[in-house]
Tab-separated table of N, CA, C and O and ligand atoms in Angstrom:
chain	number	residue	atom	x	y	z
L	133	MET	N	-21.332	-31.247	22.207
L	133	MET	CA	-22.509	-31.680	21.456
L	133	MET	C	-23.365	-30.210	21.554
L	133	MET	O	-23.085	-29.271	22.445
L	134	ALA	N	-24.533	-29.870	20.830
L	134	ALA	CA	-24.388	-28.785	20.465
L	134	ALA	C	-26.616	-29.002	19.803
L	134	ALA	O	-26.742	-30.086	19.254
L	135	ILE	N	-26.600	-27.900	19.725
L	135	ILE	CA	-27.772	-27.640	19.009
L	135	ILE	C	-27.782	-26.764	17.903
L	135	ILE	O	-27.409	-25.699	18.108
L	136	ARG	N	-27.654	-26.899	16.998
L	136	ARG	CA	-27.385	-26.321	15.435
L	136	ARG	C	-28.932	-25.482	14.705
L	136	ARG	O	-29.881	-26.654	14.390
L	137	TYR	N	-28.974	-24.463	14.684
L	137	TYR	CA	-30.092	-23.691	14.148
L	137	TYR	C	-30.020	-23.414	12.510
L	137	TYR	O	-29.035	-22.948	12.422
L	138	HIS	N	-30.151	-23.807	11.649
L	138	HIS	CA	-30.565	-24.009	10.332
L	138	HIS	C	-31.736	-23.459	9.593
L	138	HIS	O	-32.511	-23.652	9.957
L	139	CYS	N	-31.399	-22.163	9.069
L	139	CYS	CA	-32.511	-22.028	7.762
L	139	CYS	C	-32.927	-23.190	6.956
L	139	CYS	O	-32.329	-23.346	6.149
L	140	ARG	N	-34.195	-23.702	7.048
L	140	ARG	CA	-34.600	-24.267	6.020
L	140	ARG	C	-34.735	-24.321	4.729
L	140	ARG	O	-35.270	-25.081	3.714
L	141	HIS	N	-34.886	-22.718	4.731
L	141	HIS	CA	-34.761	-22.043	3.039
L	141	HIS	C	-33.706	-22.034	2.688
L	141	HIS	O	-33.319	-22.161	1.296
L	142	CYS	N	-32.819	-21.359	3.185
L	142	CYS	CA	-31.097	-20.965	2.858
L	142	CYS	C	-30.163	-21.763	3.027
L	142	CYS	O	-29.216	-21.519	2.756
L	143	GLU	N	-30.145	-22.752	4.260
L	143	GLU	CA	-29.564	-23.259	4.986
L	143	GLU	C	-27.722	-22.802	5.555
L	143	GLU	O	-27.252	-23.268	5.734
L	144	THR	N	-28.187	-21.472	5.733
L	144	THR	CA	-27.480	-20.727	6.246
L	144	THR	C	-27.968	-21.254	8.027
L	144	THR	O	-28.459	-21.488	8.535
L	145	GLU	N	-26.225	-21.120	8.678
L	145	GLU	CA	-26.604	-21.516	9.973
L	145	GLU	C	-26.757	-20.335	11.120
L	145	GLU	O	-26.077	-19.540	10.940
L	146	VAL	N	-28.103	-20.497	11.437
L	146	VAL	CA	-28.701	-19.192	11.973
L	146	VAL	C	-27.689	-19.071	13.382
L	146	VAL	O	-27.901	-17.954	14.316
L	147	GLY	N	-27.957	-20.339	14.047
L	147	GLY	CA	-27.184	-20.021	15.642
L	147	GLY	C	-26.645	-21.381	16.044
L	147	GLY	O	-27.163	-22.538	15.637
L	148	ARG	N	-25.871	-21.583	17.347
L	148	ARG	CA	-25.641	-22.501	17.852
L	148	ARG	C	-25.949	-22.789	19.193
L	148	ARG	O	-25.156	-21.378	19.920
L	149	LEU	N	-26.000	-24.005	19.975
L	149	LEU	CA	-26.293	-23.797	21.577
L	149	LEU	C	-25.353	-24.855	21.830
L	149	LEU	O	-26.101	-25.713	21.441
L	150	PRO	N	-24.688	-24.605	22.913
L	150	PRO	CA	-24.055	-25.934	23.735
L	150	PRO	C	-25.541	-26.192	24.445
L	150	PRO	O	-26.022	-25.487	24.836
L	151	PHE	N	-25.616	-27.679	24.722
L	151	PHE	CA	-26.786	-27.443	25.554
L	151	PHE	C	-26.053	-28.850	26.501
L	151	PHE	O	-25.453	-29.721	26.218
L	152	GLY	N	-26.886	-28.703	27.379
L	152	GLY	CA	-25.906	-29.655	28.446
L	152	GLY	C	-26.722	-30.987	28.787
L	152	GLY	O	-26.492	-31.891	29.154
L	153	SER	N	-28.420	-31.160	28.662
L	153	SER	CA	-29.280	-32.324	29.022
L	153	SER	C	-29.864	-32.927	28.423
L	153	SER	O	-30.528	-32.092	27.087
L	154	ALA	N	-30.546	-33.804	28.318
L	154	ALA	CA	-31.284	-35.038	26.825
L	154	ALA	C	-32.977	-34.249	27.282
L	154	ALA	O	-33.352	-34.051	26.095
L	155	GLY	N	-32.984	-33.703	28.766
L	155	GLY	CA	-34.210	-33.303	28.881
L	155	GLY	C	-34.389	-31.736	27.710
L	155	GLY	O	-35.330	-31.523	27.320
L	156	GLU	N	-33.189	-30.985	27.427
L	156	GLU	CA	-33.096	-30.081	26.456
L	156	GLU	C	-34.052	-30.228	25.184
L	156	GLU	O	-34.876	-29.886	24.743
L	157	VAL	N	-33.345	-31.627	24.794
L	157	VAL	CA	-33.957	-31.725	23.297
L	157	VAL	C	-35.112	-32.812	23.611
L	157	VAL	O	-35.954	-31.737	22.259
L	158	GLN	N	-35.669	-32.855	24.591
L	158	GLN	CA	-36.872	-33.194	24.728
L	158	GLN	C	-37.886	-32.377	24.708
L	158	GLN	O	-38.871	-32.438	23.737
L	159	ALA	N	-37.649	-31.137	25.004
L	159	ALA	CA	-38.064	-30.292	25.702
L	159	ALA	C	-38.266	-29.196	24.123
L	159	ALA	O	-39.470	-28.867	23.422
L	160	LEU	N	-37.692	-29.496	22.947
L	160	LEU	CA	-37.396	-29.406	21.682
L	160	LEU	C	-38.905	-30.023	20.888
L	160	LEU	O	-39.243	-29.630	20.380
L	161	HIS	N	-38.526	-31.365	20.938
L	161	HIS	CA	-39.260	-32.612	20.776
L	161	HIS	C	-40.815	-32.159	21.190
L	161	HIS	O	-41.413	-32.300	20.128
L	162	ARG	N	-40.935	-31.477	22.356
L	162	ARG	CA	-42.436	-31.671	22.836
L	162	ARG	C	-42.612	-30.376	21.586
L	162	ARG	O	-44.205	-29.905	21.153
L	163	LEU	N	-41.804	-28.924	21.596
L	163	LEU	CA	-42.589	-27.960	21.016
L	163	LEU	C	-42.804	-28.037	19.923
L	163	LEU	O	-43.604	-27.498	19.683
L	164	ALA	N	-42.141	-29.194	18.970
L	164	ALA	CA	-42.351	-28.993	17.758
L	164	ALA	C	-43.596	-30.077	17.757
L	164	ALA	O	-43.998	-30.187	16.464
L	165	ASP	N	-43.609	-30.644	18.454
L	165	ASP	CA	-44.746	-31.521	18.514
L	165	ASP	C	-44.984	-32.720	17.524
L	165	ASP	O	-43.906	-33.186	17.186
L	166	GLY	N	-45.528	-32.882	16.814
L	166	GLY	CA	-46.090	-33.911	15.404
L	166	GLY	C	-44.980	-33.342	14.750
L	166	GLY	O	-44.418	-34.601	13.740
L	167	GLU	N	-44.511	-32.533	14.443
L	167	GLU	CA	-43.562	-31.903	13.401
L	167	GLU	C	-42.527	-32.260	13.409
L	167	GLU	O	-41.071	-31.225	12.736
L	168	ALA	N	-42.104	-32.619	14.663
L	168	ALA	CA	-40.466	-32.485	15.101
L	168	ALA	C	-40.063	-33.598	13.989
L	168	ALA	O	-38.580	-33.243	14.006
L	169	GLU	N	-40.013	-34.085	13.215
L	169	GLU	CA	-39.483	-35.218	12.426
L	169	GLU	C	-38.687	-33.770	11.166
L	169	GLU	O	-38.161	-34.758	10.557
L	170	ASP	N	-39.969	-33.112	11.183
L	170	ASP	CA	-39.292	-32.171	9.778
L	170	ASP	C	-38.637	-31.554	9.908
L	170	ASP	O	-37.418	-30.959	9.016
L	171	PHE	N	-38.605	-30.824	11.241
L	171	PHE	CA	-37.559	-29.732	12.096
L	171	PHE	C	-36.747	-29.906	13.409
L	171	PHE	O	-35.502	-28.720	13.179
L	172	ILE	N	-36.659	-31.574	13.566
L	172	ILE	CA	-34.966	-31.538	14.036
L	172	ILE	C	-34.775	-32.796	13.811
L	172	ILE	O	-35.588	-33.632	13.550
L	173	THR	N	-34.031	-33.029	13.614
L	173	THR	CA	-32.974	-33.983	13.399
L	173	THR	C	-31.841	-34.171	14.337
L	173	THR	O	-31.315	-33.437	14.845
L	174	GLU	N	-31.542	-35.458	14.827
L	174	GLU	CA	-30.594	-35.577	15.534
L	174	GLU	C	-29.680	-36.710	14.677
L	174	GLU	O	-29.793	-37.796	14.198
L	175	GLY	N	-28.318	-35.966	15.261
L	175	GLY	CA	-27.243	-36.588	14.152
L	175	GLY	C	-26.422	-37.534	15.427
L	175	GLY	O	-27.219	-37.938	16.269
L	176	GLU	N	-25.819	-38.743	14.647
L	176	GLU	CA	-25.430	-40.236	15.526
L	176	GLU	C	-24.628	-39.825	16.726
L	176	GLU	O	-24.488	-40.202	17.563
L	177	ASP	N	-23.960	-38.405	16.471
L	177	ASP	CA	-23.211	-37.901	17.507
L	177	ASP	C	-24.054	-37.165	18.586
L	177	ASP	O	-22.956	-36.604	19.706
L	178	GLY	N	-25.243	-37.200	18.561
L	178	GLY	CA	-26.146	-36.875	19.507
L	178	GLY	C	-26.544	-34.895	19.387
L	178	GLY	O	-26.675	-34.672	20.102
L	179	GLU	N	-25.906	-34.616	18.099
L	179	GLU	CA	-26.255	-33.176	17.701
L	179	GLU	C	-27.073	-32.933	17.059
L	179	GLU	O	-27.723	-33.719	16.188
L	180	VAL	N	-28.181	-32.266	17.769
L	180	VAL	CA	-29.372	-31.648	17.179
L	180	VAL	C	-29.422	-30.506	16.351
L	180	VAL	O	-28.837	-29.802	16.708
L	181	THR	N	-29.833	-31.414	14.656
L	181	THR	CA	-29.973	-29.669	14.260
L	181	THR	C	-31.532	-29.575	14.404
L	181	THR	O	-32.700	-30.429	13.755
L	182	VAL	N	-31.966	-27.828	14.390
L	182	VAL	CA	-33.304	-27.397	14.157
L	182	VAL	C	-33.199	-26.634	12.718
L	182	VAL	O	-32.825	-25.761	12.678
L	183	ARG	N	-34.949	-26.640	12.463
L	183	ARG	CA	-34.714	-26.206	11.097
L	183	ARG	C	-35.805	-25.404	11.418
L	183	ARG	O	-37.003	-25.200	11.844
L	184	CYS	N	-35.027	-24.059	11.161
L	184	CYS	CA	-35.893	-23.000	11.667
L	184	CYS	C	-35.966	-22.068	10.578
L	184	CYS	O	-35.784	-22.363	9.046
L	185	ILE	N	-36.209	-20.513	10.240
L	185	ILE	CA	-35.898	-19.848	9.398
L	185	ILE	C	-35.015	-18.308	9.726
L	185	ILE	O	-35.180	-18.068	10.988
L	186	CYS	N	-33.709	-17.974	8.975
L	186	CYS	CA	-33.302	-16.739	9.423
L	186	CYS	C	-34.117	-15.595	8.693
L	186	CYS	O	-35.405	-15.617	8.577
L	187	GLU	N	-32.913	-14.473	9.564
L	187	GLU	CA	-34.037	-13.062	9.358
L	187	GLU	C	-34.697	-12.767	7.939
L	187	GLU	O	-35.390	-12.237	7.338
L	188	HIS	N	-33.311	-12.777	6.890
L	188	HIS	CA	-33.075	-12.977	5.923
L	188	HIS	C	-34.477	-13.387	5.228
L	188	HIS	O	-35.292	-12.727	4.450
L	189	CYS	N	-34.352	-14.570	5.818
L	189	CYS	CA	-35.736	-15.715	4.419
L	189	CYS	C	-37.115	-14.760	5.331
L	189	CYS	O	-38.403	-14.494	4.497
L	190	GLN	N	-37.184	-14.704	6.463
L	190	GLN	CA	-38.168	-14.272	7.196
L	190	GLN	C	-38.950	-13.018	6.599
L	190	GLN	O	-40.246	-12.703	6.624
L	191	GLU	N	-37.815	-12.211	6.396
L	191	GLU	CA	-38.443	-10.518	6.040
L	191	GLU	C	-39.038	-10.938	4.481
L	191	GLU	O	-39.519	-10.362	3.950
L	192	SER	N	-38.261	-11.772	3.083
L	192	SER	CA	-38.431	-11.771	2.161
L	192	SER	C	-40.131	-12.507	2.168
L	192	SER	O	-40.810	-12.608	1.326
L	193	LEU	N	-40.336	-13.499	3.160
L	193	LEU	CA	-41.413	-14.179	3.064
L	193	LEU	C	-42.603	-13.117	3.927
L	193	LEU	O	-43.893	-13.430	3.482
L	194	GLY	N	-42.051	-12.285	4.688
L	194	GLY	CA	-42.905	-11.091	5.007
L	194	GLY	C	-43.475	-9.894	3.943
L	194	GLY	O	-44.547	-10.023	3.684
L	195	GLN	N	-42.596	-9.942	3.088
L	195	GLN	CA	-42.783	-9.146	1.812
L	195	GLN	C	-43.282	-9.832	0.735
L	195	GLN	O	-44.130	-9.535	-0.270
L	196	PHE	N	-43.374	-11.214	0.625
L	196	PHE	CA	-43.760	-12.100	-0.686
L	196	PHE	C	-44.308	-13.144	-0.096
L	196	PHE	O	-43.952	-14.423	-0.104
L	197	PRO	N	-45.280	-13.020	0.265
L	197	PRO	CA	-45.964	-14.206	1.137
L	197	PRO	C	-46.269	-15.158	0.452
L	197	PRO	O	-46.872	-16.440	0.977
L	198	ASP	N	-46.708	-14.815	-0.933
L	198	ASP	CA	-47.193	-16.157	-1.489
L	198	ASP	C	-46.205	-17.339	-1.521
L	198	ASP	O	-46.307	-18.394	-1.934
L	199	TYR	N	-44.735	-16.720	-1.483
L	199	TYR	CA	-43.732	-17.558	-1.638
L	199	TYR	C	-43.975	-18.894	-0.619
L	199	TYR	O	-43.811	-19.834	-0.553
L	200	TYR	N	-44.440	-18.084	0.402
L	200	TYR	CA	-44.559	-19.406	1.539
L	200	TYR	C	-45.384	-20.064	1.506
L	200	TYR	O	-45.341	-21.694	1.762
L	201	ALA	N	-46.567	-20.345	0.577
L	201	ALA	CA	-47.412	-21.374	0.094
L	201	ALA	C	-46.797	-22.172	-0.430
L	201	ALA	O	-46.710	-23.594	-0.023
L	202	LEU	N	-45.746	-21.899	-1.489
L	202	LEU	CA	-45.163	-22.886	-1.893
L	202	LEU	C	-44.540	-23.877	-1.547
L	202	LEU	O	-43.946	-24.722	-1.917
L	203	GLN	N	-43.748	-23.288	-0.132
L	203	GLN	CA	-42.926	-23.476	0.126
L	203	GLN	C	-41.212	-24.195	-0.012
L	203	GLN	O	-40.522	-24.869	0.733
L	204	LYS	N	-41.386	-24.461	-1.239
L	204	LYS	CA	-40.128	-25.314	-1.974
L	204	LYS	C	-39.709	-24.323	-2.771
L	204	LYS	O	-38.150	-24.647	-3.163
L	205	TRP	N	-39.627	-23.046	-2.449
L	205	TRP	CA	-38.664	-21.921	-3.018
L	205	TRP	C	-36.958	-21.973	-2.142
L	205	TRP	O	-37.038	-22.220	-1.700
L	206	LEU	N	-36.230	-22.084	-3.514
L	206	LEU	CA	-35.057	-21.852	-2.755
L	206	LEU	C	-34.361	-23.707	-2.345
L	206	LEU	O	-33.567	-23.684	-2.071
L	207	GLN	N	-35.252	-24.023	-3.011
L	207	GLN	CA	-34.999	-25.757	-2.324
L	207	GLN	C	-34.209	-26.123	-4.021
L	207	GLN	O	-34.642	-26.093	-4.821
W	275	LIG	ZN1	-32.661	-18.148	5.090
């Protein structure tokens, strides 16, 4: 089982962490708060995917902040 970090814009796998306890997943859910359903998905096998942003997209968004408002780019 693992926590996978996927870029929500380009679907690149940013990273992968093994996790040991359900408590860590619950902590992630607390971090994401009400937006948990958008950013965290839990597979049937217990693997958790966190939708985040990769360095490349973060840079692009930094240079072109207008895209951030659109939210739909590259989708
Ligand atoms: Zn990306």
